[in-house]
Short mmCIF file of C-alpha atoms in Angstrom, two decimals:
data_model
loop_
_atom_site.label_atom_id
_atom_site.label_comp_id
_atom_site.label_asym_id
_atom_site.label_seq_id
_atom_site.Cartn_x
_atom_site.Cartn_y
_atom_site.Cartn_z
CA UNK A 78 -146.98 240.89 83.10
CA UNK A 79 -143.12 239.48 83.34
CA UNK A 80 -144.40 236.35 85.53
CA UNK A 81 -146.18 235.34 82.33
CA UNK A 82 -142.89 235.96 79.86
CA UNK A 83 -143.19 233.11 77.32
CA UNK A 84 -139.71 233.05 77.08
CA UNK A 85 -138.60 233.08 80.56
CA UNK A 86 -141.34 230.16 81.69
CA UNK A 87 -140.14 227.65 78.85
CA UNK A 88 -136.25 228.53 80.24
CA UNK A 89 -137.82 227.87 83.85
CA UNK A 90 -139.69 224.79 82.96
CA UNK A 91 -137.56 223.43 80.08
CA UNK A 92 -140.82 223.21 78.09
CA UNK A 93 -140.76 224.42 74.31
CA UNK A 94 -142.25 228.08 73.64
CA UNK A 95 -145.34 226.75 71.85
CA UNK A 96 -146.36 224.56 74.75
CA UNK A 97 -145.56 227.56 77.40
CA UNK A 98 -147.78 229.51 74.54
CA UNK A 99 -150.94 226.69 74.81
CA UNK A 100 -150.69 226.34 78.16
CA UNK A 101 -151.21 230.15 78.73
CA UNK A 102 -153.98 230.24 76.82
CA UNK A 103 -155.80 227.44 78.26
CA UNK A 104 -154.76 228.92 81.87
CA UNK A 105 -156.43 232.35 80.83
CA UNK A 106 -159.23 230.76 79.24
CA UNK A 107 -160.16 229.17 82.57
CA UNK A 108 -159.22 231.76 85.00
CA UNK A 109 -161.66 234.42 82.79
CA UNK A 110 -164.84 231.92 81.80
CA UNK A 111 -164.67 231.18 86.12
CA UNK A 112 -164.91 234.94 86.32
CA UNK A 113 -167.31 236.19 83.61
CA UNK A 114 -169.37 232.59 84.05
CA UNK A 115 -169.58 231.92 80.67
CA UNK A 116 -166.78 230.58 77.80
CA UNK A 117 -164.32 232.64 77.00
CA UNK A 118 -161.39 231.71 74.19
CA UNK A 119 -158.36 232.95 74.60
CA UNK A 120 -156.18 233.53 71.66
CA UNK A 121 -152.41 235.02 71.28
CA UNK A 122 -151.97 236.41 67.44
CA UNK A 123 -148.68 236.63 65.67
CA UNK A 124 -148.70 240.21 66.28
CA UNK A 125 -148.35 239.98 69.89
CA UNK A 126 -151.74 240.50 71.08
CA UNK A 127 -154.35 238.84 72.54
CA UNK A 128 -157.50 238.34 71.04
CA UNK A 129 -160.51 237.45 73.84
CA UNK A 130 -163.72 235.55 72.54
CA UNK A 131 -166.99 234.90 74.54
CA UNK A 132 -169.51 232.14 73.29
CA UNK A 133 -172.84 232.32 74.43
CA UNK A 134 -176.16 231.05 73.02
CA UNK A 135 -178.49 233.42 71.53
CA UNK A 136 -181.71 232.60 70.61
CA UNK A 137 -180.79 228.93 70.78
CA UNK A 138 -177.66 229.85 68.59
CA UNK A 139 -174.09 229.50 70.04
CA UNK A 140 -172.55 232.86 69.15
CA UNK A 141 -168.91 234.00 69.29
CA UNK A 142 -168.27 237.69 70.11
CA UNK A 143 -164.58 239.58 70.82
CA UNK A 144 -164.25 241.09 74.15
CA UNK A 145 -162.49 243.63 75.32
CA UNK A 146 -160.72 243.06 78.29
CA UNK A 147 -158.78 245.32 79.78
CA UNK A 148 -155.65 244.90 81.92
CA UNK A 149 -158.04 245.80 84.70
CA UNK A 150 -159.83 243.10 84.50
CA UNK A 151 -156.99 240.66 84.68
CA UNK A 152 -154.76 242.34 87.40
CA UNK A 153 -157.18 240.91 90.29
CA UNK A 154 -156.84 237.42 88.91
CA UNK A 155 -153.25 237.80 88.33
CA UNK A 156 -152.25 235.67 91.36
CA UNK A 157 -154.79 233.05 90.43
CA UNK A 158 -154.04 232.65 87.24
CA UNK A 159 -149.96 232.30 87.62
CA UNK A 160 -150.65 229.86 90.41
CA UNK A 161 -153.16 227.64 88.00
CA UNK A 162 -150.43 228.00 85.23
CA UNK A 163 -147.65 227.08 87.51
CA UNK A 164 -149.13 223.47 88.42
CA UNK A 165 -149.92 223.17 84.67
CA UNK A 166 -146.62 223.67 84.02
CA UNK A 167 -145.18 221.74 86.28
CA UNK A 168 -147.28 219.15 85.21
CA UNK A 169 -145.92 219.16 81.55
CA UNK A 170 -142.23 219.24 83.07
CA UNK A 171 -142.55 215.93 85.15
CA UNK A 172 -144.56 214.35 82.22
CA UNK A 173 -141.80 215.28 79.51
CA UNK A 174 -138.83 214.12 82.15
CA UNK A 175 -140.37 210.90 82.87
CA UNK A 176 -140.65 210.36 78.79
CA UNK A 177 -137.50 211.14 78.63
CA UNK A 178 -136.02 209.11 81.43
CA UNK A 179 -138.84 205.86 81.33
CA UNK A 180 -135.85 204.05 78.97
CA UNK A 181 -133.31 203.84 82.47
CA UNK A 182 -135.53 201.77 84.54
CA UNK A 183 -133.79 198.50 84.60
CA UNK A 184 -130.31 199.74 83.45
CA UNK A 185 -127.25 200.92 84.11
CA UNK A 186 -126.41 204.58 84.53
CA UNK A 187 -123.19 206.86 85.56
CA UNK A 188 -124.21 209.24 88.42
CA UNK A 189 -122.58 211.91 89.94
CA UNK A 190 -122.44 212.69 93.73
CA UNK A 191 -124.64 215.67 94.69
CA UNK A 192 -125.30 214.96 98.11
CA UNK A 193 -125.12 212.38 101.03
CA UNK A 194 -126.77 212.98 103.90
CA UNK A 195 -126.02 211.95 107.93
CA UNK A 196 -129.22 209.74 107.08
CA UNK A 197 -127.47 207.89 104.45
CA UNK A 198 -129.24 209.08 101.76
CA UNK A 199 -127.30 209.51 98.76
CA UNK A 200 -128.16 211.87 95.68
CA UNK A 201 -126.35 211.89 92.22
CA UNK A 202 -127.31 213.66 88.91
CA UNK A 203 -128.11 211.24 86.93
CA UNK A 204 -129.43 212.54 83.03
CA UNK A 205 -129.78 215.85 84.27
CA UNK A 206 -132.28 214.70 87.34
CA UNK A 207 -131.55 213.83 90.42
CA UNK A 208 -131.57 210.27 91.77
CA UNK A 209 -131.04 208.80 95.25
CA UNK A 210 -129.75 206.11 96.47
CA UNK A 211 -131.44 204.56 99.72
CA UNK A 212 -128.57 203.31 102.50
CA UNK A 213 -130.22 199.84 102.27
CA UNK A 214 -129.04 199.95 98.38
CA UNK A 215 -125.33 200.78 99.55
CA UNK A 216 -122.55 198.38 100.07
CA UNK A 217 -121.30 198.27 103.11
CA UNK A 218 -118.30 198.99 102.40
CA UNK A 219 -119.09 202.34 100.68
CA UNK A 220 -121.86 203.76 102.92
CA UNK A 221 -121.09 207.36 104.61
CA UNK A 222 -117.76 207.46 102.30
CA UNK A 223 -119.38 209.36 99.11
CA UNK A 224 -118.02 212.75 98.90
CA UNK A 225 -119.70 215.50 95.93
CA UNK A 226 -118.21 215.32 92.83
CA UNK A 227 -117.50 211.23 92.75
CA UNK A 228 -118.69 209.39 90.09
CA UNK A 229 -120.41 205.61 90.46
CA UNK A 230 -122.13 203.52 88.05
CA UNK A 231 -125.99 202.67 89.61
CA UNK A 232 -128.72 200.47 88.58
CA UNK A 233 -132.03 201.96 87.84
CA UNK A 234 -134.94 200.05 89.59
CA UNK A 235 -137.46 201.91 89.02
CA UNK A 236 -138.47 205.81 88.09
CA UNK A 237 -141.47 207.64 88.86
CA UNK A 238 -143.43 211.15 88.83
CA UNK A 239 -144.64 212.82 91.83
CA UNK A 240 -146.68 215.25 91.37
CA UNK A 241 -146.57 218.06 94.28
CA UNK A 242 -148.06 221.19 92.28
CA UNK A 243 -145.16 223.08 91.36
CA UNK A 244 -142.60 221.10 92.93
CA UNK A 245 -143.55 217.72 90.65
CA UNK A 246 -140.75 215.79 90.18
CA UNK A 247 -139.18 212.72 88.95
CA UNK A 248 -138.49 209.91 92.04
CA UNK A 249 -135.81 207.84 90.34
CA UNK A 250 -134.49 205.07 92.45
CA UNK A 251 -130.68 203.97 91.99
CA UNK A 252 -128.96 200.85 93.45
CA UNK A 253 -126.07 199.35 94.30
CA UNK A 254 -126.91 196.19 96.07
CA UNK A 255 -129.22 194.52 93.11
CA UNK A 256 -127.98 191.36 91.66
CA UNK A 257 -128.94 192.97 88.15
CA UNK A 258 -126.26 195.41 88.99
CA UNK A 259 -123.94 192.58 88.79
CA UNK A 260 -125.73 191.55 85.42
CA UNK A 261 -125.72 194.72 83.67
CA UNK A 262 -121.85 195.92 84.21
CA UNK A 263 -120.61 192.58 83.23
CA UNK A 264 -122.62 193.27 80.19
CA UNK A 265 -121.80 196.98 79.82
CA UNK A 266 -118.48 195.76 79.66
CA UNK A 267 -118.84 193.27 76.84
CA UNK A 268 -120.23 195.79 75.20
CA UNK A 269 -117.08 198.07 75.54
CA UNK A 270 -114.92 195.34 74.04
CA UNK A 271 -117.24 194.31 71.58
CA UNK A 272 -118.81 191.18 72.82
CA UNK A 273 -122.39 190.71 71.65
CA UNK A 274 -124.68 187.83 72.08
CA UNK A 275 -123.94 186.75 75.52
CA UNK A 276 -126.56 185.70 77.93
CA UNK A 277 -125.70 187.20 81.60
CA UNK A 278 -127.35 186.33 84.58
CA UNK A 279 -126.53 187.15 88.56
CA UNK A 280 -128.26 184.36 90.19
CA UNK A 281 -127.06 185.35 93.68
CA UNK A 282 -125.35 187.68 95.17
CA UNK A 283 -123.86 188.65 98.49
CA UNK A 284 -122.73 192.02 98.84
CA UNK A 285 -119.31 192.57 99.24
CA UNK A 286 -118.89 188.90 99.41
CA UNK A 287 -119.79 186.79 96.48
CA UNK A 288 -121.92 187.24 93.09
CA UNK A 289 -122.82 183.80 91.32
CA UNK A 290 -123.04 184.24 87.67
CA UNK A 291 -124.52 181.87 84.79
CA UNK A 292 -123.46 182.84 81.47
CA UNK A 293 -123.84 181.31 77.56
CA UNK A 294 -120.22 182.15 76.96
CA UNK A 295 -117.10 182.47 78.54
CA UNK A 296 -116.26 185.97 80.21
CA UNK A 297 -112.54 187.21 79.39
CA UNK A 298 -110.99 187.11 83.25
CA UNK A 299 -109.95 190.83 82.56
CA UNK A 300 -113.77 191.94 82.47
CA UNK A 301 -114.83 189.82 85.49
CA UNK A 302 -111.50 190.88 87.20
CA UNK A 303 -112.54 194.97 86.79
CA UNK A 304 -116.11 194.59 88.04
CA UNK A 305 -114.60 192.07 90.89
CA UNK A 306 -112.69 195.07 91.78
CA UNK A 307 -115.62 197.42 91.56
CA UNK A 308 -117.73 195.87 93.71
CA UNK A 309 -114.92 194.59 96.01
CA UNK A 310 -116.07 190.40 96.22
CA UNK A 311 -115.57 187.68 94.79
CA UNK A 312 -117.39 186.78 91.62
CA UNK A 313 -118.13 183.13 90.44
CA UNK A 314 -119.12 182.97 86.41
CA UNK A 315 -120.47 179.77 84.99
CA UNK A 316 -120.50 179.14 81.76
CA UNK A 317 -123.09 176.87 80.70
CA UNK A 318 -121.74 175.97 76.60
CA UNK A 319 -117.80 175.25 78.42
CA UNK A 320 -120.18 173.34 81.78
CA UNK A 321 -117.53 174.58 84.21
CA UNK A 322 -117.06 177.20 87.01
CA UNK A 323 -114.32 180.07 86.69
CA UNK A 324 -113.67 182.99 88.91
CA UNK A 325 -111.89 186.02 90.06
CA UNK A 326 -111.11 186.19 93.64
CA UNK A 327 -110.00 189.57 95.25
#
């Protein structure tokens, strides 16, 4: 049975052996108490083998026997039961990614052009998924100009499994045109130069025109010069503790 390799569906699925290894059991379990109409445990032993179990009341007593069951008996239910496995499977993928990815939403990420297509849809690996980037969330000034292979920084709004039997995946949703964009570079690059402990805040923003910005400290004019130039517009910082506006004009 190479469909049901342990090893070859947790290198398919990127799931760990073990839970390839449960979910195979529960999938057989089901598949073979359907067919016999009655329980059946199934159990794979540290020799290799499998070990099938029927429970079934006797007497008013719940009894466990071991059956023997033959490769006969499986190879009819073969497609059923690597079809039921599959959407299990894929089920524990998309939950695991979305675990693993839930931390993004709301921050800023470097993605990689995979695609844009004549729609304006643009796809970049992002993690090791694959996130898109609607043409309303596109500057102007940048939309049908990605090419494969560019890299952009995005902001995460919002990530979310979709669960299409085997083809579940993760819908993360990037941007370009959110005003906590604006927010979360000019913090990244604080960050970078070791600047804690600043408040940020895009309050407006029009794309590829002006972002207003309300900050608890002043904002070297180096950092708010590179994102200026990022975004190509004009960005307008105010910092509250100094009660005066400075900016960077392109």
């Amino acid at each position: 049975m190479a469909e049901l390799d342990v090893g070859e569906l947790s290198a398919k699925y990127n799931l760990p052996e073990w839970v390839v290894r449960e979910e195979l059991e529960e999938t057989m379990s089901e598949v073979l108490s359907e067919r016999f109409a009655y329980p059946v445990d199934v159990v794979f032993l540290s020799s290799g083998g499998i070990e099938f179990r029927s429970f079934r009341y006797r007497d008013g007593v719940l009894k466990s026997s071991k059956l023997d069951i033959g490769l006969r008996f499986i190879k009819p239910l073969m497609l059923r039961l690597i079809d039921t496995l599959a959407h299990r499977l894929a089920a524990k993928r998309i939950v695991g990614d979305y675990e693993r990815m839930k931390s993004l939403v709301h921050r800023l990420v470097t993605g990689c052009v995979v695609n844009a297509t004549p729609g304006g849809e643009l796809y970049a690996e992002v993690g090791g998924s694959i996130g898109v980037c609607q043409r309303r969330d596109q500057p102007l000034s940048e939309r049908g100009k990605y090419l494969p292979g560019q890299t952009y920084r995005f902001y995460v709004k919002r990530i979310l499994p979709l669960r299409y039997g085997e083809d579940s995946k993760l819908e993360i949703t990037l941007s370009r045109t959110s005003k906590s964009f604006v927010t979360r570079l000019l913090e990244d690059e604080l960050a970078a130069a070791d600047i804690f402990d600043v408040k940020i805040k895009c309050i407006s923003r029009i794309v590829g025109g002006l972002s207003r910005v309300r900050s608890s400290e002043r904002i070297p004019q180096k950092i708010v010069r590179k994102i200026s130039d990022e975004l190509k517009e004009k960005i307008y910082v105010e910092c509250k503790r100094k009660r005066r506006l400075y900016n960077h004009k392109r």
